[in-house]
Amino acid sequence: MFLEQSFIVTAVILTAAAFLCLYRAVVGPTEADRVVSINIVGTKTVVIIALVSLVFHQEFFLDVALVYALISFITTIGIAKYMEKGALE
């Protein structure tokens, strides 16, 4: 019971931190700041999904978190290539 409550509190704190990163993504002074903050939001989302998996005792959510992490990684690479070359090749 206590462990599940601590997971929920941790998920709430991570959600608040993700919203702060979203603020940085909107207001960020450079494009690199925006990309890094969106990547951080993706990472926090994966951790939150993993915590939800632990709270509800559903391994399926871990599969969802893994797929989300892979999509986030591929997207970050695509954005980095676009920022470097100006076009995706």
mmCIF file of the C-alpha atoms, coordinates in Angstrom:
data_MODEL
# 
_entry.id   MODEL 
# 
loop_
_atom_site.group_PDB 
_atom_site.id 
_atom_site.type_symbol 
_atom_site.label_atom_id 
_atom_site.label_alt_id 
_atom_site.label_comp_id 
_atom_site.label_asym_id 
_atom_site.label_entity_id 
_atom_site.label_seq_id 
_atom_site.pdbx_PDB_ins_code 
_atom_site.Cartn_x 
_atom_site.Cartn_y 
_atom_site.Cartn_z 
_atom_site.occupancy 
_atom_site.B_iso_or_equiv 
_atom_site.pdbx_formal_charge 
_atom_site.auth_seq_id 
_atom_site.auth_comp_id 
_atom_site.auth_asym_id 
_atom_site.auth_atom_id 
_atom_site.pdbx_PDB_model_num 
ATOM 1  C CA . MET A 1 1  ? 0.000  0.000  0.000   1.00 0.00 ? 1  MET A CA 1 
ATOM 2  C CA . PHE A 1 2  ? 2.727  2.465  0.961   1.00 0.00 ? 2  PHE A CA 1 
ATOM 3  C CA . LEU A 1 3  ? 4.775  1.517  -2.095  1.00 0.00 ? 3  LEU A CA 1 
ATOM 4  C CA . GLU A 1 4  ? 1.846  2.186  -4.432  1.00 0.00 ? 4  GLU A CA 1 
ATOM 5  C CA . GLN A 1 5  ? 1.229  5.565  -2.795  1.00 0.00 ? 5  GLN A CA 1 
ATOM 6  C CA . SER A 1 6  ? 4.866  6.509  -3.210  1.00 0.00 ? 6  SER A CA 1 
ATOM 7  C CA . PHE A 1 7  ? 4.649  5.520  -6.900  1.00 0.00 ? 7  PHE A CA 1 
ATOM 8  C CA . ILE A 1 8  ? 1.619  7.766  -7.311  1.00 0.00 ? 8  ILE A CA 1 
ATOM 9  C CA . VAL A 1 9  ? 3.354  10.689 -5.582  1.00 0.00 ? 9  VAL A CA 1 
ATOM 10 C CA . THR A 1 10 ? 6.397  10.143 -7.787  1.00 0.00 ? 10 THR A CA 1 
ATOM 11 C CA . ALA A 1 11 ? 4.188  10.129 -10.905 1.00 0.00 ? 11 ALA A CA 1 
ATOM 12 C CA . VAL A 1 12 ? 2.570  13.413 -9.836  1.00 0.00 ? 12 VAL A CA 1 
ATOM 13 C CA . ILE A 1 13 ? 5.990  15.012 -9.276  1.00 0.00 ? 13 ILE A CA 1 
ATOM 14 C CA . LEU A 1 14 ? 7.210  13.765 -12.658 1.00 0.00 ? 14 LEU A CA 1 
ATOM 15 C CA . THR A 1 15 ? 4.065  15.136 -14.303 1.00 0.00 ? 15 THR A CA 1 
ATOM 16 C CA . ALA A 1 16 ? 4.711  18.552 -12.769 1.00 0.00 ? 16 ALA A CA 1 
ATOM 17 C CA . ALA A 1 17 ? 8.306  18.407 -13.996 1.00 0.00 ? 17 ALA A CA 1 
ATOM 18 C CA . ALA A 1 18 ? 7.082  17.444 -17.472 1.00 0.00 ? 18 ALA A CA 1 
ATOM 19 C CA . PHE A 1 19 ? 4.842  20.515 -17.560 1.00 0.00 ? 19 PHE A CA 1 
ATOM 20 C CA . LEU A 1 20 ? 7.824  22.675 -16.608 1.00 0.00 ? 20 LEU A CA 1 
ATOM 21 C CA . CYS A 1 21 ? 9.740  21.138 -19.513 1.00 0.00 ? 21 CYS A CA 1 
ATOM 22 C CA . LEU A 1 22 ? 6.798  21.842 -21.823 1.00 0.00 ? 22 LEU A CA 1 
ATOM 23 C CA . TYR A 1 23 ? 6.995  25.460 -20.740 1.00 0.00 ? 23 TYR A CA 1 
ATOM 24 C CA . ARG A 1 24 ? 10.696 25.450 -21.686 1.00 0.00 ? 24 ARG A CA 1 
ATOM 25 C CA . ALA A 1 25 ? 9.783  23.914 -25.037 1.00 0.00 ? 25 ALA A CA 1 
ATOM 26 C CA . VAL A 1 26 ? 7.385  26.743 -25.787 1.00 0.00 ? 26 VAL A CA 1 
ATOM 27 C CA . VAL A 1 27 ? 9.537  29.598 -24.454 1.00 0.00 ? 27 VAL A CA 1 
ATOM 28 C CA . GLY A 1 28 ? 13.012 28.129 -25.076 1.00 0.00 ? 28 GLY A CA 1 
ATOM 29 C CA . PRO A 1 29 ? 15.456 30.657 -26.490 1.00 0.00 ? 29 PRO A CA 1 
ATOM 30 C CA . THR A 1 30 ? 16.954 28.281 -29.077 1.00 0.00 ? 30 THR A CA 1 
ATOM 31 C CA . GLU A 1 31 ? 15.784 25.348 -31.131 1.00 0.00 ? 31 GLU A CA 1 
ATOM 32 C CA . ALA A 1 32 ? 18.218 23.063 -29.314 1.00 0.00 ? 32 ALA A CA 1 
ATOM 33 C CA . ASP A 1 33 ? 16.615 23.968 -25.966 1.00 0.00 ? 33 ASP A CA 1 
ATOM 34 C CA . ARG A 1 34 ? 13.229 23.102 -27.378 1.00 0.00 ? 34 ARG A CA 1 
ATOM 35 C CA . VAL A 1 35 ? 14.387 19.734 -28.715 1.00 0.00 ? 35 VAL A CA 1 
ATOM 36 C CA . VAL A 1 36 ? 16.075 18.803 -25.441 1.00 0.00 ? 36 VAL A CA 1 
ATOM 37 C CA . SER A 1 37 ? 13.014 19.765 -23.411 1.00 0.00 ? 37 SER A CA 1 
ATOM 38 C CA . ILE A 1 38 ? 10.697 17.730 -25.642 1.00 0.00 ? 38 ILE A CA 1 
ATOM 39 C CA . ASN A 1 39 ? 13.089 14.783 -25.297 1.00 0.00 ? 39 ASN A CA 1 
ATOM 40 C CA . ILE A 1 40 ? 12.970 15.167 -21.507 1.00 0.00 ? 40 ILE A CA 1 
ATOM 41 C CA . VAL A 1 41 ? 9.168  15.190 -21.612 1.00 0.00 ? 41 VAL A CA 1 
ATOM 42 C CA . GLY A 1 42 ? 9.269  11.949 -23.602 1.00 0.00 ? 42 GLY A CA 1 
ATOM 43 C CA . THR A 1 43 ? 11.595 10.350 -21.078 1.00 0.00 ? 43 THR A CA 1 
ATOM 44 C CA . LYS A 1 44 ? 9.423  11.441 -18.154 1.00 0.00 ? 44 LYS A CA 1 
ATOM 45 C CA . THR A 1 45 ? 6.380  10.050 -19.937 1.00 0.00 ? 45 THR A CA 1 
ATOM 46 C CA . VAL A 1 46 ? 8.076  6.661  -20.291 1.00 0.00 ? 46 VAL A CA 1 
ATOM 47 C CA . VAL A 1 47 ? 8.878  6.628  -16.568 1.00 0.00 ? 47 VAL A CA 1 
ATOM 48 C CA . ILE A 1 48 ? 5.304  7.622  -15.688 1.00 0.00 ? 48 ILE A CA 1 
ATOM 49 C CA . ILE A 1 49 ? 3.931  4.801  -17.859 1.00 0.00 ? 49 ILE A CA 1 
ATOM 50 C CA . ALA A 1 50 ? 6.288  2.363  -16.113 1.00 0.00 ? 50 ALA A CA 1 
ATOM 51 C CA . LEU A 1 51 ? 5.064  3.602  -12.721 1.00 0.00 ? 51 LEU A CA 1 
ATOM 52 C CA . VAL A 1 52 ? 1.458  3.130  -13.826 1.00 0.00 ? 52 VAL A CA 1 
ATOM 53 C CA . SER A 1 53 ? 2.395  -0.416 -14.814 1.00 0.00 ? 53 SER A CA 1 
ATOM 54 C CA . LEU A 1 54 ? 3.726  -1.045 -11.314 1.00 0.00 ? 54 LEU A CA 1 
ATOM 55 C CA . VAL A 1 55 ? 0.693  0.469  -9.583  1.00 0.00 ? 55 VAL A CA 1 
ATOM 56 C CA . PHE A 1 56 ? -1.878 -1.483 -11.605 1.00 0.00 ? 56 PHE A CA 1 
ATOM 57 C CA . HIS A 1 57 ? 0.231  -4.664 -11.880 1.00 0.00 ? 57 HIS A CA 1 
ATOM 58 C CA . GLN A 1 58 ? -0.124 -4.733 -15.668 1.00 0.00 ? 58 GLN A CA 1 
ATOM 59 C CA . GLU A 1 59 ? 2.935  -5.731 -17.685 1.00 0.00 ? 59 GLU A CA 1 
ATOM 60 C CA . PHE A 1 60 ? 1.238  -4.516 -20.868 1.00 0.00 ? 60 PHE A CA 1 
ATOM 61 C CA . PHE A 1 61 ? 2.034  -0.920 -19.915 1.00 0.00 ? 61 PHE A CA 1 
ATOM 62 C CA . LEU A 1 62 ? 5.743  -1.759 -19.968 1.00 0.00 ? 62 LEU A CA 1 
ATOM 63 C CA . ASP A 1 63 ? 5.368  -2.749 -23.617 1.00 0.00 ? 63 ASP A CA 1 
ATOM 64 C CA . VAL A 1 64 ? 3.647  0.571  -24.275 1.00 0.00 ? 64 VAL A CA 1 
ATOM 65 C CA . ALA A 1 65 ? 6.471  2.411  -22.476 1.00 0.00 ? 65 ALA A CA 1 
ATOM 66 C CA . LEU A 1 66 ? 9.074  0.592  -24.574 1.00 0.00 ? 66 LEU A CA 1 
ATOM 67 C CA . VAL A 1 67 ? 7.327  1.470  -27.844 1.00 0.00 ? 67 VAL A CA 1 
ATOM 68 C CA . TYR A 1 68 ? 6.921  5.082  -26.714 1.00 0.00 ? 68 TYR A CA 1 
ATOM 69 C CA . ALA A 1 69 ? 10.634 5.259  -25.843 1.00 0.00 ? 69 ALA A CA 1 
ATOM 70 C CA . LEU A 1 70 ? 11.603 3.918  -29.273 1.00 0.00 ? 70 LEU A CA 1 
ATOM 71 C CA . ILE A 1 71 ? 9.332  6.381  -31.066 1.00 0.00 ? 71 ILE A CA 1 
ATOM 72 C CA . SER A 1 72 ? 10.714 9.238  -28.965 1.00 0.00 ? 72 SER A CA 1 
ATOM 73 C CA . PHE A 1 73 ? 14.278 8.189  -29.768 1.00 0.00 ? 73 PHE A CA 1 
ATOM 74 C CA . ILE A 1 74 ? 13.648 7.949  -33.514 1.00 0.00 ? 74 ILE A CA 1 
ATOM 75 C CA . THR A 1 75 ? 11.883 11.318 -33.489 1.00 0.00 ? 75 THR A CA 1 
ATOM 76 C CA . THR A 1 76 ? 14.789 12.949 -31.666 1.00 0.00 ? 76 THR A CA 1 
ATOM 77 C CA . ILE A 1 77 ? 17.244 11.590 -34.218 1.00 0.00 ? 77 ILE A CA 1 
ATOM 78 C CA . GLY A 1 78 ? 15.069 12.872 -37.066 1.00 0.00 ? 78 GLY A CA 1 
ATOM 79 C CA . ILE A 1 79 ? 14.819 16.332 -35.549 1.00 0.00 ? 79 ILE A CA 1 
ATOM 80 C CA . ALA A 1 80 ? 18.574 16.437 -34.939 1.00 0.00 ? 80 ALA A CA 1 
ATOM 81 C CA . LYS A 1 81 ? 19.259 15.524 -38.570 1.00 0.00 ? 81 LYS A CA 1 
ATOM 82 C CA . TYR A 1 82 ? 16.790 18.153 -39.724 1.00 0.00 ? 82 TYR A CA 1 
ATOM 83 C CA . MET A 1 83 ? 18.433 20.807 -37.553 1.00 0.00 ? 83 MET A CA 1 
ATOM 84 C CA . GLU A 1 84 ? 21.902 19.835 -38.793 1.00 0.00 ? 84 GLU A CA 1 
ATOM 85 C CA . LYS A 1 85 ? 21.209 19.676 -42.527 1.00 0.00 ? 85 LYS A CA 1 
ATOM 86 C CA . GLY A 1 86 ? 18.034 21.683 -42.926 1.00 0.00 ? 86 GLY A CA 1 
ATOM 87 C CA . ALA A 1 87 ? 16.244 18.735 -44.567 1.00 0.00 ? 87 ALA A CA 1 
ATOM 88 C CA . LEU A 1 88 ? 15.671 15.056 -43.955 1.00 0.00 ? 88 LEU A CA 1 
ATOM 89 C CA . GLU A 1 89 ? 17.569 12.880 -46.412 1.00 0.00 ? 89 GLU A CA 1 
# 
